[in-house]
Short mmCIF file of C-alpha atoms in Angstrom, two decimals:
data_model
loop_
_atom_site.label_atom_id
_atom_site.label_comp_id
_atom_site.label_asym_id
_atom_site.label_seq_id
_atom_site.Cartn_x
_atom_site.Cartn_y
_atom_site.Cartn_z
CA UNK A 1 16.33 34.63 173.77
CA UNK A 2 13.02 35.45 175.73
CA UNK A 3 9.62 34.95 174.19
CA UNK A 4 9.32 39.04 174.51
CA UNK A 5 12.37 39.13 172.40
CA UNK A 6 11.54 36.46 169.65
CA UNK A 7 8.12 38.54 169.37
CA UNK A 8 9.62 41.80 168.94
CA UNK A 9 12.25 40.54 166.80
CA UNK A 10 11.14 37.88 164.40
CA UNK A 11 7.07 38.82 164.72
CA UNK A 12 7.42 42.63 165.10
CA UNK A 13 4.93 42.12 168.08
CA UNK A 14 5.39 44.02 171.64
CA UNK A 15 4.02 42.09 174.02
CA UNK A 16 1.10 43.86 176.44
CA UNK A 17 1.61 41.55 179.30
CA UNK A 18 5.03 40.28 179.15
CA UNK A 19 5.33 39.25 182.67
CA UNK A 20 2.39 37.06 182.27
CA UNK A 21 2.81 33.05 181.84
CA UNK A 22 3.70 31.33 178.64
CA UNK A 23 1.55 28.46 177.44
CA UNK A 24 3.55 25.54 176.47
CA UNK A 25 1.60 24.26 173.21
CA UNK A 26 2.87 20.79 170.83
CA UNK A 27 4.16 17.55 171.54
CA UNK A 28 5.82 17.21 174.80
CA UNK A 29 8.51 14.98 173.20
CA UNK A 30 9.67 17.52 170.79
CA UNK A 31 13.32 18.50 171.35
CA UNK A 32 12.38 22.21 172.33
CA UNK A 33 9.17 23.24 174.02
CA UNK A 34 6.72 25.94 171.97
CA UNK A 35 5.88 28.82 173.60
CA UNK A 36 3.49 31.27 173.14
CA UNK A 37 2.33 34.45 175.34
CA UNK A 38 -0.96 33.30 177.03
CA UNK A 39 -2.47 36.97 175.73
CA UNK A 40 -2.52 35.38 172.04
CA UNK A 41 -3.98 32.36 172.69
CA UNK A 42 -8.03 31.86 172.46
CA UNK A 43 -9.87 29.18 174.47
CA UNK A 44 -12.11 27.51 172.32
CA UNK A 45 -15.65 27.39 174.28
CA UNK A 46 -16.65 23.98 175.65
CA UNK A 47 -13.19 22.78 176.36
CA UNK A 48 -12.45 20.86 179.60
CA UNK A 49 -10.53 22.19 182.13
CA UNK A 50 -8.18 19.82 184.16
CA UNK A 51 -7.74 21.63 187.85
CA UNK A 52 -9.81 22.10 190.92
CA UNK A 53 -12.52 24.24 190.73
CA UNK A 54 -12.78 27.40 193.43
CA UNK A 55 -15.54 27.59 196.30
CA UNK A 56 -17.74 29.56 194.31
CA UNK A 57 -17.05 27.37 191.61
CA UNK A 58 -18.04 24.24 192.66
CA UNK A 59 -20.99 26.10 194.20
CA UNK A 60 -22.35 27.69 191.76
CA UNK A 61 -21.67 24.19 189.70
CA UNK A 62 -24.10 22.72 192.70
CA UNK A 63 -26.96 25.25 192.28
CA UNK A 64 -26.68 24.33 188.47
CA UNK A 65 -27.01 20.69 188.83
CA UNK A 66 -29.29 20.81 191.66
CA UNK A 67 -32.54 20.98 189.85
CA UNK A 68 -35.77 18.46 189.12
CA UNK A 69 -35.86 15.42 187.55
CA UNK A 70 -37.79 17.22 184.81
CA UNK A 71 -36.14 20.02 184.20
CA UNK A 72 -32.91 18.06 184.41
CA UNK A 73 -34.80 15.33 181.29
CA UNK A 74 -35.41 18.27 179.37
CA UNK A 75 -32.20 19.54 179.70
CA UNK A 76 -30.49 16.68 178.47
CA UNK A 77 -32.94 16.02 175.83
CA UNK A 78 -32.13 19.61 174.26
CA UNK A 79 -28.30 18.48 174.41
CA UNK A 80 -28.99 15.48 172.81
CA UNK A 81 -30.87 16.94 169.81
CA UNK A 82 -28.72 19.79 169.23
CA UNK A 83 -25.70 17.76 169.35
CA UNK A 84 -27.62 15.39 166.59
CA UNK A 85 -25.50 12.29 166.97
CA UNK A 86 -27.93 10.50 164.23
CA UNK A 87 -26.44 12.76 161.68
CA UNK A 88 -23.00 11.95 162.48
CA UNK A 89 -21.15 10.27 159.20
CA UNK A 90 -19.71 6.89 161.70
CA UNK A 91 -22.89 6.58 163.43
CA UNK A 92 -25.15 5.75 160.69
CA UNK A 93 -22.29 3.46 158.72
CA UNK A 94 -22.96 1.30 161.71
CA UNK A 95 -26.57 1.67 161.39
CA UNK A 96 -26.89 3.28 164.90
CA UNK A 97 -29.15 5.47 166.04
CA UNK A 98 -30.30 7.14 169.48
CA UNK A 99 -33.55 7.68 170.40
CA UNK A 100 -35.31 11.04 170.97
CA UNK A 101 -36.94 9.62 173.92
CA UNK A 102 -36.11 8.03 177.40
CA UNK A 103 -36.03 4.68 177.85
CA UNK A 104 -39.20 3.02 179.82
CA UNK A 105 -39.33 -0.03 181.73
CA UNK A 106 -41.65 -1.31 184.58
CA UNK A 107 -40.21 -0.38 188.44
CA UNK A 108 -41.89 -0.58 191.69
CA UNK A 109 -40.70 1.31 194.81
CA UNK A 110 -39.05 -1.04 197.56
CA UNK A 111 -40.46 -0.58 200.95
CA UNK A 112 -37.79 0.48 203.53
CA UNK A 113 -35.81 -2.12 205.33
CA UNK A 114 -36.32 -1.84 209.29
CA UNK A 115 -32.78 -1.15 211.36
CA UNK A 116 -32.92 -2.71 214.43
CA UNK A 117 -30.19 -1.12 217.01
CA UNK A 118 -29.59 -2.15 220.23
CA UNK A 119 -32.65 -0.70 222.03
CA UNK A 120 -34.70 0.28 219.68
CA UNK A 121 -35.82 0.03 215.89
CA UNK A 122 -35.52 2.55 212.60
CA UNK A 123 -37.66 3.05 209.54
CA UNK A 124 -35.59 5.38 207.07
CA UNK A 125 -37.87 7.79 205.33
CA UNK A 126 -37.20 9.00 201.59
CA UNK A 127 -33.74 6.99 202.46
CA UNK A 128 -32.67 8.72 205.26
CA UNK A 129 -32.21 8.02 209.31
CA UNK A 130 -30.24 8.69 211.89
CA UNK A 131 -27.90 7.05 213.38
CA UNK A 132 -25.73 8.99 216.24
CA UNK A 133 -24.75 7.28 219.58
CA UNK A 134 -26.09 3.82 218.62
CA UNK A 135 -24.96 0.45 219.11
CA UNK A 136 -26.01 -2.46 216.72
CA UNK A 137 -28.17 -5.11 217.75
CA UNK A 138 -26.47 -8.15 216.50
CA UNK A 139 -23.41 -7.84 213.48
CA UNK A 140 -23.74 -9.57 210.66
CA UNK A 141 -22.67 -10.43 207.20
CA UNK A 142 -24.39 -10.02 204.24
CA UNK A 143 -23.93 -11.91 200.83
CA UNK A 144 -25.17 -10.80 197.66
#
């Protein structure tokens, strides 16, 4: 028996779209998979999705992310309180709680290494250089 058939039989349900795909919900160890027309199921907002995104997908994902430090803090802050983890029931039986603030400590900025090439020398700036068509002064190993 199809799935159209079981739903027009046993559910009194005609199918709109009974070409479409079925979704295969339950345990995949069951004896018999479950089936059920894709137009009756609901995606519950905020669920992940497990494929590869499109282009404009993982562009438009890009132009999202892309934004400043600050925006991005407050942005995350907002998420934290609205998901309010201190009010969660497990949380507080291990007397845990997060902080509504970011974490400070003391940093200083490095100043950039020097690259020395074979014929001439490199200062990155903000991390970058470039490095086409040369050679490498002298190779060697470094141990951290």
């Amino acid at each position: 028996m199809t799935v159209e058939e079981y739903f027009a039989r046993k559910k009194n349900y005609r199918l709109q779209y009974p070409l479409m795909p079925t979704v295969w919900v339950g345990n995949p160890q069951r004896q018999g998979p479950i089936l059920l027309p894709a137009e009756l199921c609901m995606i519950v907002p905020g669920q992940p999705v497990n494929r590869k995104m499109t282009e404009g997908q993982t562009s438009s994902m890009i132009k999202y992310a892309a934004t400043s430090t600050t925006v991005r803090k407050d942005k995350i802050m907002k998420s934290s309180n609205d998901t309010r983890h201190n009010d969660d029931l497990c949380i507080r039986q291990f007397s845990f709680c997060i902080g509504n603030e970011f974490e400070q400590i003391q940093a200083r900025v490095l100043a950039p290494s020097v690259w020395e090439y074979d014929k001439r020398t490199v200062m990155p700036s903000k991390g970058v250089w470039r490095q086409e068509n040369v050679k490498f002064f002298k190779g060697a190993e470094i141990k951290s």
